[in-house]
CSV table of C-alpha atoms in Angstrom, one decimal:
chain,number,residue,atom,x,y,z
A,17,GLN,CA,15.9,-15.1,12.4
A,18,ILE,CA,15.0,-11.5,11.3
A,19,THR,CA,14.5,-8.9,13.9
A,20,LEU,CA,13.8,-5.1,13.5
A,21,LYS,CA,13.5,-2.4,16.1
A,22,GLU,CA,12.4,1.2,15.8
A,23,SER,CA,14.0,3.9,17.8
A,24,GLY,CA,13.6,7.7,18.1
A,25,PRO,CA,11.7,10.3,19.9
A,26,THR,CA,8.2,9.5,21.3
A,27,LEU,CA,7.2,13.1,21.6
A,28,VAL,CA,7.8,15.8,19.0
A,29,LYS,CA,6.4,19.3,18.7
A,30,PRO,CA,4.4,20.6,15.7
A,31,THR,CA,6.5,21.8,12.8
A,32,GLN,CA,9.5,19.7,14.0
A,33,THR,CA,11.2,17.0,12.0
A,34,LEU,CA,10.8,13.4,13.1
A,35,THR,CA,13.8,11.1,12.7
A,36,LEU,CA,13.4,7.4,13.3
A,37,THR,CA,15.9,4.6,13.0
A,38,CYS,CA,15.2,1.0,12.2
A,39,THR,CA,18.0,-1.3,13.4
A,40,PHE,CA,17.7,-4.8,12.0
A,41,SER,CA,19.5,-8.2,12.1
A,42,GLY,CA,19.1,-11.4,10.2
A,43,PHE,CA,19.5,-9.9,6.8
A,44,SER,CA,21.6,-7.4,4.9
A,45,LEU,CA,20.4,-4.5,2.8
A,46,SER,CA,23.5,-5.0,0.6
A,47,THR,CA,22.1,-8.3,-0.5
A,48,ALA,CA,19.9,-8.5,-3.6
A,49,ALA,CA,16.1,-8.8,-3.2
A,50,VAL,CA,15.7,-7.2,0.1
A,51,GLY,CA,13.8,-4.1,1.3
A,52,VAL,CA,12.8,-2.2,4.4
A,53,GLY,CA,9.6,-0.3,4.6
A,54,TRP,CA,7.9,2.1,7.0
A,55,ILE,CA,4.2,1.9,7.9
A,56,ARG,CA,2.3,4.0,10.4
A,57,GLN,CA,-1.0,3.5,12.3
A,58,PRO,CA,-2.9,6.3,14.0
A,59,PRO,CA,-4.5,5.2,17.3
A,60,GLY,CA,-7.4,3.0,16.5
A,61,LYS,CA,-7.1,3.4,12.8
A,62,ALA,CA,-5.8,1.6,9.8
A,63,LEU,CA,-2.3,0.9,8.5
A,64,GLU,CA,-0.8,3.5,6.1
A,65,TRP,CA,2.2,2.7,4.0
A,66,LEU,CA,4.8,5.4,4.0
A,67,SER,CA,8.1,4.4,2.3
A,68,VAL,CA,10.4,1.6,1.2
A,69,ILE,CA,14.1,1.4,0.4
A,70,TYR,CA,15.6,-1.5,-1.6
A,71,TRP,CA,18.9,-3.2,-1.6
A,72,ASP,CA,19.9,-1.2,-4.7
A,73,ASN,CA,19.0,2.1,-3.0
A,74,ASP,CA,15.8,2.5,-5.0
A,75,LYS,CA,13.4,4.5,-2.8
A,76,ARG,CA,9.7,4.9,-3.0
A,77,TYR,CA,7.3,7.2,-1.1
A,78,SER,CA,3.6,7.7,-0.3
A,79,SER,CA,2.1,10.1,-2.9
A,80,SER,CA,0.4,12.2,-0.3
A,81,LEU,CA,3.4,12.6,2.0
A,82,HIS,CA,6.2,12.5,-0.6
A,83,SER,CA,7.4,16.0,-0.1
A,84,ARG,CA,7.9,15.4,3.7
A,85,LEU,CA,9.6,12.1,3.6
A,86,THR,CA,13.2,10.8,3.3
A,87,ILE,CA,14.5,7.3,3.7
A,88,THR,CA,18.2,6.3,3.7
A,89,LYS,CA,20.2,3.2,4.6
A,90,ASP,CA,23.5,2.5,6.3
A,91,THR,CA,24.4,-1.0,5.4
A,92,SER,CA,27.5,-1.0,7.6
A,93,LYS,CA,25.3,-0.4,10.6
A,94,ASN,CA,22.3,-2.5,9.5
A,95,GLN,CA,20.1,0.6,9.9
A,96,VAL,CA,17.5,2.5,7.9
A,97,VAL,CA,16.7,6.1,8.8
A,98,PHE,CA,13.3,7.6,8.1
A,99,THR,CA,12.6,11.3,8.4
A,100,MET,CA,9.3,13.2,8.2
A,101,THR,CA,9.3,17.0,8.2
A,102,ASN,CA,6.8,19.5,9.5
A,103,MET,CA,5.1,17.2,11.9
A,104,ASP,CA,1.5,17.8,12.9
A,105,PRO,CA,-0.8,16.3,15.5
A,106,VAL,CA,-2.5,14.3,12.8
A,107,ASP,CA,0.8,12.5,12.4
A,108,THR,CA,0.5,11.0,15.8
A,109,GLY,CA,0.6,7.2,15.7
A,110,THR,CA,2.7,4.0,15.9
A,111,TYR,CA,5.4,3.9,13.3
A,112,TYR,CA,6.6,0.4,12.2
A,113,CYS,CA,9.6,-0.7,10.1
A,114,ALA,CA,9.3,-4.0,8.4
A,115,HIS,CA,11.3,-6.4,6.2
A,116,TRP,CA,10.2,-6.5,2.6
A,117,ALA,CA,10.5,-10.1,1.5
A,118,TYR,CA,11.0,-11.8,-1.9
A,119,ASP,CA,10.7,-15.3,-3.1
A,120,ASP,CA,13.3,-16.7,-5.5
A,121,SER,CA,12.2,-19.6,-7.7
A,122,PRO,CA,13.6,-21.2,-10.9
A,123,THR,CA,10.3,-20.6,-12.6
A,124,PHE,CA,9.5,-17.0,-11.8
A,125,GLY,CA,12.8,-15.6,-10.5
A,126,VAL,CA,12.7,-13.0,-7.7
A,127,THR,CA,9.1,-12.1,-6.8
A,128,PRO,CA,8.0,-9.9,-4.0
A,129,ARG,CA,5.9,-11.5,-1.2
A,130,GLY,CA,5.1,-8.9,1.5
A,131,PHE,CA,6.2,-7.5,4.8
A,132,ASP,CA,7.2,-10.8,6.6
A,133,SER,CA,8.8,-9.4,9.7
A,134,TRP,CA,7.9,-6.3,11.6
A,135,GLY,CA,9.3,-4.3,14.5
A,136,GLN,CA,7.2,-3.8,17.6
A,137,GLY,CA,6.6,-0.2,16.6
A,138,ILE,CA,7.2,3.2,18.3
A,139,LEU,CA,4.4,5.4,19.4
A,140,VAL,CA,5.1,9.0,18.3
A,141,THR,CA,2.9,11.8,19.7
A,142,VAL,CA,2.9,15.2,18.1
A,143,SER,CA,2.0,17.8,20.7
A,144,SER,CA,3.1,21.2,21.8
B,14,ASP,CA,-2.9,5.6,-6.9
B,15,ILE,CA,-4.6,2.2,-6.3
B,16,VAL,CA,-7.2,2.3,-3.6
B,17,MET,CA,-8.0,-0.9,-1.5
B,18,THR,CA,-11.5,-1.2,-0.1
B,19,GLN,CA,-12.4,-4.0,2.3
B,20,SER,CA,-15.8,-5.3,3.3
B,21,PRO,CA,-17.3,-5.6,5.8
B,22,ASP,CA,-15.7,-3.2,8.3
B,23,SER,CA,-16.4,-5.7,11.0
B,24,LEU,CA,-18.1,-9.1,11.5
B,25,ALA,CA,-19.0,-11.4,14.3
B,26,VAL,CA,-18.7,-15.1,13.7
B,27,SER,CA,-19.4,-18.1,16.1
B,28,LEU,CA,-16.5,-20.3,17.0
B,29,GLY,CA,-16.0,-23.0,14.4
B,30,GLU,CA,-17.9,-21.1,11.8
B,31,ARG,CA,-16.6,-19.5,8.6
B,32,ALA,CA,-15.5,-15.9,8.3
B,33,THR,CA,-15.1,-14.2,4.9
B,34,ILE,CA,-13.5,-10.9,4.3
B,35,ASN,CA,-13.5,-9.1,0.9
B,36,CYS,CA,-11.0,-6.8,-0.6
B,37,LYS,CA,-11.4,-4.8,-3.8
B,38,SER,CA,-8.7,-3.0,-5.7
B,39,SER,CA,-9.4,0.0,-7.8
B,40,GLN,CA,-7.0,-1.3,-10.5
B,41,ASN,CA,-6.0,-4.7,-11.7
B,42,VAL,CA,-3.1,-6.1,-9.6
B,43,LEU,CA,-2.4,-9.2,-11.7
B,44,TYR,CA,1.3,-9.2,-12.9
B,45,ARG,CA,0.9,-10.9,-16.2
B,46,SER,CA,4.5,-12.1,-16.7
B,47,ASN,CA,4.2,-14.5,-13.7
B,48,ASN,CA,0.4,-14.7,-13.4
B,49,LYS,CA,0.6,-13.6,-9.8
B,50,ASN,CA,-1.7,-11.2,-8.0
B,51,TYR,CA,0.3,-8.8,-5.9
B,52,ILE,CA,-2.0,-8.9,-2.8
B,53,ALA,CA,-1.0,-9.7,0.7
B,54,TRP,CA,-3.2,-10.3,3.8
B,55,TYR,CA,-2.1,-9.4,7.4
B,56,GLN,CA,-3.5,-10.2,10.8
B,57,GLN,CA,-3.1,-7.7,13.6
B,58,THR,CA,-4.1,-8.7,17.2
B,59,PRO,CA,-4.4,-6.0,19.8
B,60,GLY,CA,-1.1,-4.4,20.8
B,61,GLN,CA,0.9,-6.3,18.3
B,62,PRO,CA,2.4,-5.5,14.9
B,63,PRO,CA,0.7,-7.0,11.8
B,64,LYS,CA,1.6,-10.6,10.8
B,65,LEU,CA,1.8,-11.7,7.2
B,66,LEU,CA,-0.7,-14.5,6.5
B,67,ILE,CA,-1.1,-14.7,2.7
B,68,TYR,CA,0.9,-13.4,-0.2
B,69,TRP,CA,0.3,-13.6,-4.0
B,70,ALA,CA,-3.4,-13.5,-3.0
B,71,SER,CA,-3.5,-17.2,-2.2
B,72,THR,CA,-0.1,-18.5,-0.9
B,73,ARG,CA,0.0,-19.1,2.9
B,74,GLU,CA,3.1,-17.8,4.7
B,75,SER,CA,5.1,-20.5,6.4
B,76,GLY,CA,3.5,-21.5,9.8
B,77,VAL,CA,0.1,-20.1,9.1
B,78,PRO,CA,-2.7,-22.5,9.9
B,79,ASP,CA,-4.5,-24.0,6.9
B,80,ARG,CA,-7.9,-22.7,8.1
B,81,PHE,CA,-6.7,-19.4,6.5
B,82,SER,CA,-7.0,-19.2,2.7
B,83,GLY,CA,-7.0,-16.5,0.1
B,84,SER,CA,-8.5,-16.4,-3.3
B,85,GLY,CA,-9.4,-14.0,-6.1
B,86,SER,CA,-7.7,-12.4,-9.1
B,87,GLY,CA,-7.6,-9.1,-10.9
B,88,THR,CA,-9.4,-6.7,-8.6
B,89,ASP,CA,-11.5,-8.8,-6.2
B,90,PHE,CA,-10.0,-10.9,-3.4
B,91,THR,CA,-11.2,-12.8,-0.4
B,92,LEU,CA,-9.7,-14.0,2.8
B,93,THR,CA,-11.5,-17.0,4.4
B,94,ILE,CA,-11.1,-18.4,7.9
B,95,SER,CA,-12.7,-21.8,7.5
B,96,SER,CA,-13.3,-22.5,11.2
B,97,LEU,CA,-12.9,-19.5,13.5
B,98,GLN,CA,-10.8,-20.0,16.6
B,99,ALA,CA,-10.7,-17.7,19.6
B,100,GLU,CA,-7.1,-16.7,18.7
B,101,ASP,CA,-8.3,-15.4,15.3
B,102,VAL,CA,-10.0,-12.4,16.9
B,103,ALA,CA,-8.1,-9.6,15.2
B,104,VAL,CA,-8.1,-6.9,12.5
B,105,TYR,CA,-7.3,-8.1,9.0
B,106,TYR,CA,-5.8,-6.0,6.3
B,107,CYS,CA,-5.2,-6.5,2.6
B,108,GLN,CA,-2.4,-4.8,0.8
B,109,GLN,CA,-1.6,-4.3,-2.8
B,110,TYR,CA,2.1,-4.2,-3.9
B,111,PHE,CA,1.5,-4.2,-7.6
B,112,THR,CA,2.8,-0.7,-7.9
B,113,THR,CA,3.9,2.1,-5.5
B,114,PRO,CA,2.5,3.8,-3.7
B,115,TRP,CA,1.5,0.6,-2.0
B,116,ALA,CA,-1.8,0.6,-0.2
B,117,PHE,CA,-3.6,-1.2,2.6
B,118,GLY,CA,-7.3,-1.6,3.0
B,119,GLN,CA,-9.1,0.0,5.9
B,120,GLY,CA,-9.2,-3.2,7.9
B,121,THR,CA,-11.9,-5.7,8.9
B,122,LYS,CA,-12.4,-6.5,12.6
B,123,VAL,CA,-13.3,-10.1,13.3
B,124,GLU,CA,-15.0,-10.9,16.6
B,125,ILE,CA,-16.6,-13.9,18.3
B,126,LYS,CA,-20.4,-13.9,18.2
C-alpha cells in the first residue's frame, strides 16, 4: 500500500522560501519507473502541476514557475523535498505530493499512467 | 506548453442519467510508438485529494466502477458517467502527461439536478 504525507509550514511570509517534505512508504524512489510529483490548488480553484522527480533523478518543472522551484529526493529517508522561493499571497493553496505510476507490460514496456496515490495535502497560507 | 480546456465548467444531471465531460488538448497527445493517448482523468470530492479514474484516455484504474468510461484520441477526449450516482458529485479534471510541463484542465463540477 502506497502512502504519502506532506509536511512543512502552514504559514509563510511574502518573499520567504517555502520548503515542503513529502514522506512516503510502499515504494522506493531508487526503483526504476517511479516518480513523485507536486501539485497545488488555490482555494476553490483548479489543480496546477508544479514539478516531478523520477527514480533516475530526472527533474521537471512548471514553465511559469521554473525559476522559483527546486525538487530533490533522499532515497534513504523515502522523502522528496520541494522548495519554492519568493512566496507571494497568490501562492496560497493546498500543496499535494503524489506517486507517479507506470505500467509495465511485455507489449509496450514501461508506460506512464498517472498520479495514482496522493497525500492529503497541506494548506499553505502566504501572509504577512 | 500544452493547454487543456474542459467543457462545460459545470453540469447538473439527474440521478441515473448520463454525464458527459469534454477535454480538449491544444496539441496532439497520442504517443505513436504505443498508440496510447497520454490523458488521465481524476475525481476530486470536497475536502479530498484527487483520485485517478482513467489513464491512457480510456483505461479504468483498478477499483473504479464501470459506469466511468473515457474515450477520444489526439486532441479531443470525453469522460462519461453512464448512470450518475450520488457519490459521483465531484469536480473532474483531465490531465495531459504527453510532455512536460504537464497540465490539468480547469475542472468540471458535477452536481445532482
